PDB file of C-alpha atoms in Angstrom:
ATOM      1  CA  MET A1375      65.520 104.116  94.752  1.00 36.00           C
ATOM      2  CA  ARG A1376      65.250 100.985  92.676  1.00 35.00           C
ATOM      3  CA  LYS A1377      68.650 101.616  91.038  1.00 36.00           C
ATOM      4  CA  ALA A1378      70.287 102.104  94.424  1.00 34.00           C
ATOM      5  CA  LEU A1379      68.913  98.778  95.607  1.00 29.00           C
ATOM      6  CA  ARG A1380      70.208  97.107  92.467  1.00 30.00           C
ATOM      7  CA  ILE A1381      73.680  98.559  92.949  1.00 30.00           C
ATOM      8  CA  PHE A1382      73.954  97.450  96.561  1.00 30.00           C
ATOM      9  CA  SER A1383      72.561  93.986  95.864  1.00 29.00           C
ATOM     10  CA  MET A1384      75.647  93.191  93.782  1.00 30.00           C
ATOM     11  CA  PRO A1385      78.614  91.476  95.438  1.00 32.00           C
ATOM     12  CA  LEU A1386      80.955  94.013  97.053  1.00 32.00           C
ATOM     13  CA  TYR A1387      83.805  93.198  94.681  1.00 33.00           C
ATOM     14  CA  ALA A1388      81.607  94.078  91.698  1.00 31.00           C
ATOM     15  CA  ALA A1389      80.212  97.342  93.057  1.00 32.00           C
ATOM     16  CA  PRO A1390      81.091 100.291  90.840  1.00 35.00           C
ATOM     17  CA  ILE A1391      82.801 103.301  92.278  1.00 35.00           C
ATOM     18  CA  ALA A1392      81.341 105.851  89.873  1.00 36.00           C
ATOM     19  CA  LEU A1393      78.565 106.214  87.361  1.00 35.00           C
ATOM     20  CA  LEU A1394      77.769 108.951  84.930  1.00 36.00           C
ATOM     21  CA  VAL A1395      74.157 108.624  83.910  1.00 37.00           C
ATOM     22  CA  GLN A1396      72.884 110.440  80.858  1.00 37.00           C
ATOM     23  CA  GLY A1397      69.498 109.675  79.424  1.00 38.00           C
ATOM     24  CA  GLY A1398      69.108 106.601  81.621  1.00 39.00           C
ATOM     25  CA  MET A1399      72.234 104.971  80.223  1.00 40.00           C
ATOM     26  CA  ALA A1400      75.649 104.900  81.876  1.00 47.00           C
ATOM     27  CA  THR A1401      78.473 106.331  79.750  1.00 59.00           C
ATOM     28  CA  ALA A1402      82.160 106.911  80.342  1.00 69.00           C
ATOM     29  CA  ALA A1403      83.064 110.358  81.592  1.00 81.00           C
ATOM     30  CA  VAL A1404      85.476 112.303  79.403  1.00 87.00           C
ATOM     31  CA  ILE A1405      88.462 114.263  80.676  1.00 89.00           C
ATOM     32  CA  GLN A1406      88.673 117.666  79.010  1.00 93.00           C
ATOM     33  CA  THR A1407      91.251 120.427  79.018  1.00 94.00           C
ATOM     34  CA  ASP A1408      90.277 123.086  81.579  1.00 94.00           C
ATOM     35  CA  LYS A1409      91.128 126.500  80.170  1.00 92.00           C
ATOM     36  CA  GLN A1410      89.685 128.596  82.983  1.00 90.00           C
ATOM     37  CA  ALA A1411      92.060 130.213  85.456  1.00 91.00           C
ATOM     38  CA  TRP A1412      92.289 128.443  88.803  1.00 92.00           C
ATOM     39  CA  PRO A1413      92.773 130.448  91.993  1.00 93.00           C
ATOM     40  CA  ALA A1414      96.142 130.118  93.698  1.00 93.00           C
ATOM     41  CA  PRO A1415      96.214 127.377  96.364  1.00 93.00           C
ATOM     42  CA  ALA A1416      95.239 128.592  99.835  1.00 91.00           C
ATOM     43  CA  HIS A1417      98.296 127.038 101.519  1.00 90.00           C
ATOM     44  CA  ASN A1418     101.784 125.803 100.742  1.00 94.00           C
ATOM     45  CA  ALA A1419     101.678 122.497 102.646  1.00 95.00           C
ATOM     46  CA  VAL A1420     103.039 119.287 101.142  1.00 97.00           C
ATOM     47  CA  VAL A1421     100.169 117.210  99.744  1.00 97.00           C
ATOM     48  CA  LEU A1422     102.031 114.443  97.892  1.00 98.00           C
ATOM     49  CA  GLN A1423     105.231 112.458  98.380  1.00 98.00           C
ATOM     50  CA  LEU A1424     106.396 111.342  94.937  1.00 97.00           C
ATOM     51  CA  GLY A1425     109.140 108.817  94.242  1.00 95.00           C
ATOM     52  CA  SER A1426     111.404 107.114  96.737  1.00 91.00           C
ATOM     53  CA  GLY A1427     114.922 107.251  98.117  1.00 89.00           C
ATOM     54  CA  GLU A1428     117.138 110.026  96.757  1.00 88.00           C
ATOM     55  CA  THR A1429     114.605 110.915  94.065  1.00 87.00           C
ATOM     56  CA  GLN A1430     111.696 111.449  96.475  1.00 94.00           C
ATOM     57  CA  ARG A1431     109.995 114.804  96.184  1.00 96.00           C
ATOM     58  CA  ALA A1432     107.584 116.561  98.517  1.00 97.00           C
ATOM     59  CA  LEU A1433     105.036 118.363  96.333  1.00 98.00           C
ATOM     60  CA  THR A1434     102.612 121.122  97.214  1.00 97.00           C
ATOM     61  CA  LEU A1435      99.314 121.808  95.534  1.00 97.00           C
ATOM     62  CA  ALA A1436     101.006 124.663  93.658  1.00 97.00           C
ATOM     63  CA  ASP A1437     103.641 122.215  92.340  1.00 97.00           C
ATOM     64  CA  LEU A1438     100.928 119.883  91.076  1.00 97.00           C
ATOM     65  CA  GLU A1439      98.770 122.619  89.619  1.00 96.00           C
ATOM     66  CA  ALA A1440     101.735 123.979  87.641  1.00 96.00           C
ATOM     67  CA  LEU A1441     100.997 121.082  85.250  1.00 97.00           C
ATOM     68  CA  PRO A1442      98.268 121.355  82.575  1.00 97.00           C
ATOM     69  CA  HIS A1443      94.740 121.553  83.988  1.00 97.00           C
ATOM     70  CA  TYR A1444      91.920 119.136  83.189  1.00 97.00           C
ATOM     71  CA  LYS A1445      88.338 118.574  84.294  1.00 96.00           C
ATOM     72  CA  VAL A1446      85.764 115.807  84.286  1.00 93.00           C
ATOM     73  CA  THR A1447      82.077 115.936  85.163  1.00 91.00           C
ATOM     74  CA  VAL A1448      80.738 112.873  86.986  1.00 85.00           C
ATOM     75  CA  SER A1449      77.953 111.650  89.206  1.00 78.00           C
ATOM     76  CA  LEU A1450      79.379 109.397  91.921  1.00 74.00           C
ATOM     77  CA  ILE A1451      77.393 106.747  93.742  1.00 68.00           C
ATOM     78  CA  TRP A1452      78.100 108.288  97.147  1.00 66.00           C
ATOM     79  CA  GLY A1453      76.270 111.471  96.167  1.00 70.00           C
ATOM     80  CA  GLU A1454      78.767 113.831  94.602  1.00 76.00           C
ATOM     81  CA  GLN A1455      77.711 115.311  91.299  1.00 84.00           C
ATOM     82  CA  GLY A1456      79.714 117.918  89.513  1.00 90.00           C
ATOM     83  CA  THR A1457      83.075 118.742  88.032  1.00 94.00           C
ATOM     84  CA  PHE A1458      86.419 117.641  89.386  1.00 94.00           C
ATOM     85  CA  GLN A1459      89.486 119.570  88.277  1.00 97.00           C
ATOM     86  CA  GLY A1460      93.038 118.309  88.431  1.00 97.00           C
ATOM     87  CA  ILE A1461      96.031 117.025  86.548  1.00 98.00           C
ATOM     88  CA  LYS A1462      96.663 113.882  84.549  1.00 97.00           C
ATOM     89  CA  LEU A1463      98.680 111.239  86.360  1.00 97.00           C
ATOM     90  CA  ASN A1464     100.736 110.657  83.207  1.00 96.00           C
ATOM     91  CA  ASP A1465     101.725 114.347  83.046  1.00 97.00           C
ATOM     92  CA  LEU A1466     102.903 114.183  86.672  1.00 97.00           C
ATOM     93  CA  LEU A1467     104.929 111.021  86.084  1.00 96.00           C
ATOM     94  CA  ARG A1468     106.575 112.436  82.953  1.00 96.00           C
ATOM     95  CA  ARG A1469     107.423 115.709  84.714  1.00 96.00           C
ATOM     96  CA  TYR A1470     109.126 113.961  87.623  1.00 95.00           C
ATOM     97  CA  GLY A1471     110.792 111.077  85.764  1.00 93.00           C
ATOM     98  CA  LEU A1472     108.577 108.186  86.850  1.00 95.00           C
ATOM     99  CA  SER A1473     106.846 107.464  83.536  1.00 93.00           C
ATOM    100  CA  ASN A1474     109.027 104.409  82.835  1.00 94.00           C
ATOM    101  CA  SER A1475     108.103 102.697  86.105  1.00 94.00           C
ATOM    102  CA  ALA A1476     106.618  99.222  85.693  1.00 95.00           C
ATOM    103  CA  THR A1477     104.465  99.422  88.823  1.00 96.00           C
ATOM    104  CA  LEU A1478     103.523 102.272  91.134  1.00 96.00           C
ATOM    105  CA  ARG A1479     102.380 102.060  94.734  1.00 96.00           C
ATOM    106  CA  PHE A1480      99.633 104.534  95.616  1.00 97.00           C
ATOM    107  CA  SER A1481      99.082 105.207  99.313  1.00 97.00           C
ATOM    108  CA  ALA A1482      96.275 107.009 101.093  1.00 96.00           C
ATOM    109  CA  ALA A1483      96.303 108.843 104.421  1.00 96.00           C
ATOM    110  CA  ASP A1484      94.512 105.901 106.076  1.00 94.00           C
ATOM    111  CA  ARG A1485      97.425 103.590 105.078  1.00 93.00           C
ATOM    112  CA  TYR A1486      95.468 101.984 102.253  1.00 93.00           C
ATOM    113  CA  THR A1487      97.920 101.060  99.494  1.00 94.00           C
ATOM    114  CA  LEU A1488      97.420  99.796  95.995  1.00 93.00           C
ATOM    115  CA  ASP A1489      99.988  98.682  93.417  1.00 94.00           C
ATOM    116  CA  ILE A1490      98.977  99.586  89.861  1.00 94.00           C
ATOM    117  CA  GLY A1491     100.804  98.334  86.767  1.00 93.00           C
ATOM    118  CA  ALA A1492     101.942 100.688  84.038  1.00 94.00           C
ATOM    119  CA  ALA A1493      99.490  99.274  81.485  1.00 92.00           C
ATOM    120  CA  ASP A1494      96.585 100.667  83.513  1.00 91.00           C
ATOM    121  CA  TRP A1495      97.822 104.199  84.087  1.00 90.00           C
ATOM    122  CA  ARG A1496      99.566 104.637  80.717  1.00 91.00           C
ATOM    123  CA  GLN A1497      96.625 103.576  78.562  1.00 90.00           C
ATOM    124  CA  ARG A1498      93.762 104.819  80.704  1.00 88.00           C
ATOM    125  CA  ASP A1499      95.221 108.193  81.723  1.00 86.00           C
ATOM    126  CA  PRO A1500      93.585 108.780  85.145  1.00 94.00           C
ATOM    127  CA  LEU A1501      93.095 112.189  86.733  1.00 95.00           C
ATOM    128  CA  ILE A1502      94.503 113.320  90.055  1.00 97.00           C
ATOM    129  CA  ALA A1503      91.729 115.590  91.274  1.00 96.00           C
ATOM    130  CA  THR A1504      92.824 118.600  93.320  1.00 97.00           C
ATOM    131  CA  ARG A1505      89.547 120.520  93.176  1.00 96.00           C
ATOM    132  CA  PHE A1506      85.799 120.013  93.052  1.00 95.00           C
ATOM    133  CA  GLU A1507      83.740 122.782  91.460  1.00 95.00           C
ATOM    134  CA  MET A1508      86.925 124.944  91.477  1.00 95.00           C
ATOM    135  CA  ARG A1509      87.411 124.667  95.253  1.00 95.00           C
ATOM    136  CA  GLU A1510      90.348 122.792  96.735  1.00 96.00           C
ATOM    137  CA  LEU A1511      89.386 119.331  97.959  1.00 94.00           C
ATOM    138  CA  THR A1512      89.302 119.107 101.728  1.00 93.00           C
ATOM    139  CA  ILE A1513      89.965 116.050 103.879  1.00 91.00           C
ATOM    140  CA  ARG A1514      86.200 115.898 104.447  1.00 89.00           C
ATOM    141  CA  GLN A1515      85.772 115.668 100.643  1.00 89.00           C
ATOM    142  CA  LYS A1516      88.282 112.801 100.503  1.00 92.00           C
ATOM    143  CA  GLY A1517      91.082 115.173  99.463  1.00 92.00           C
ATOM    144  CA  PRO A1518      93.302 116.986  99.129  1.00 95.00           C
ATOM    145  CA  LEU A1519      94.044 114.572  96.266  1.00 97.00           C
ATOM    146  CA  ARG A1520      91.906 111.859  94.689  1.00 95.00           C
ATOM    147  CA  LEU A1521      92.841 109.432  91.932  1.00 94.00           C
ATOM    148  CA  LEU A1522      89.902 109.214  89.500  1.00 91.00           C
ATOM    149  CA  TRP A1523      89.443 106.741  86.642  1.00 87.00           C
ATOM    150  CA  PRO A1524      86.707 108.383  84.511  1.00 83.00           C
ATOM    151  CA  ASP A1525      86.681 105.550  81.966  1.00 79.00           C
ATOM    152  CA  GLU A1526      85.194 103.303  84.665  1.00 74.00           C
ATOM    153  CA  THR A1527      81.976 105.260  84.876  1.00 65.00           C
ATOM    154  CA  ALA A1528      80.396 103.375  81.961  1.00 55.00           C
ATOM    155  CA  SER A1529      79.837  99.951  83.475  1.00 51.00           C
ATOM    156  CA  LEU A1530      77.928  98.616  86.446  1.00 34.00           C
ATOM    157  CA  GLU A1531      79.801  95.334  86.056  1.00 43.00           C
ATOM    158  CA  SER A1532      83.269  96.862  86.454  1.00 49.00           C
ATOM    159  CA  THR A1533      85.530  95.746  89.269  1.00 48.00           C
ATOM    160  CA  ARG A1534      88.077  98.322  88.143  1.00 51.00           C
ATOM    161  CA  GLY A1535      86.630 100.788  90.637  1.00 56.00           C
ATOM    162  CA  MET A1536      88.968  99.376  93.223  1.00 68.00           C
ATOM    163  CA  LEU A1537      91.663 101.572  91.638  1.00 83.00           C
ATOM    164  CA  TRP A1538      89.986 104.776  92.819  1.00 85.00           C
ATOM    165  CA  ILE A1539      91.877 106.269  95.760  1.00 91.00           C
ATOM    166  CA  TRP A1540      90.922 109.195  97.944  1.00 92.00           C
ATOM    167  CA  ASN A1541      93.112 111.034 100.475  1.00 96.00           C
ATOM    168  CA  LEU A1542      96.075 110.170  98.214  1.00 97.00           C
ATOM    169  CA  VAL A1543      99.380 111.066  99.939  1.00 97.00           C
ATOM    170  CA  SER A1544     102.132 109.210  98.074  1.00 97.00           C
ATOM    171  CA  ILE A1545     103.085 107.590  94.791  1.00 97.00           C
ATOM    172  CA  LYS A1546     106.270 105.600  94.482  1.00 97.00           C
ATOM    173  CA  PRO A1547     107.719 103.082  92.060  1.00 95.00           C
ATOM    174  CA  ILE A1548     108.159  99.563  93.383  1.00 92.00           C
ATOM    175  CA  ALA A1549     110.638  96.947  92.282  1.00 77.00           C
ATOM    176  CA  ALA A1550     109.385  93.742  90.704  1.00 59.00           C
ATOM    177  CA  GLU A1551     109.208  90.956  93.258  1.00 54.00           C
TER     178      GLU A1551
END
């Protein structure tokens, strides 16, 4: 209880989005290759709009999960503890020709949008989670897609947590203004 009070007594802009606590000390979560077989997606609905204009693609969960599979085990401050499975953002961008974009706009179902520069996603290699504990993420679980930044789990002082996005529905490159 004392830790929770400490977390929420910090200014909102400094509140962390995720923590992985091991032995009383926060450490960065590590993305690992997931070699176990994943069940086929339960539906064939579009879950992500990728790109813009003539190069825009409507991707299903099966399209996304055709990429290499990864997992990360975390303990999030809003109560989730366990393993998220998904794909690396960088793999997705390479596969669909967006890896040379300077800035990407990430949009959520609630119309929240965030522009993220290439330096962040190229160097930090975030995970697009499609599953939690091997089950497809539901809307209720902030799915069907979530953008996770496991390297942020190490610091209570991080403001980088603002890059975490749930209910992710689109990623598109934006022109420099």
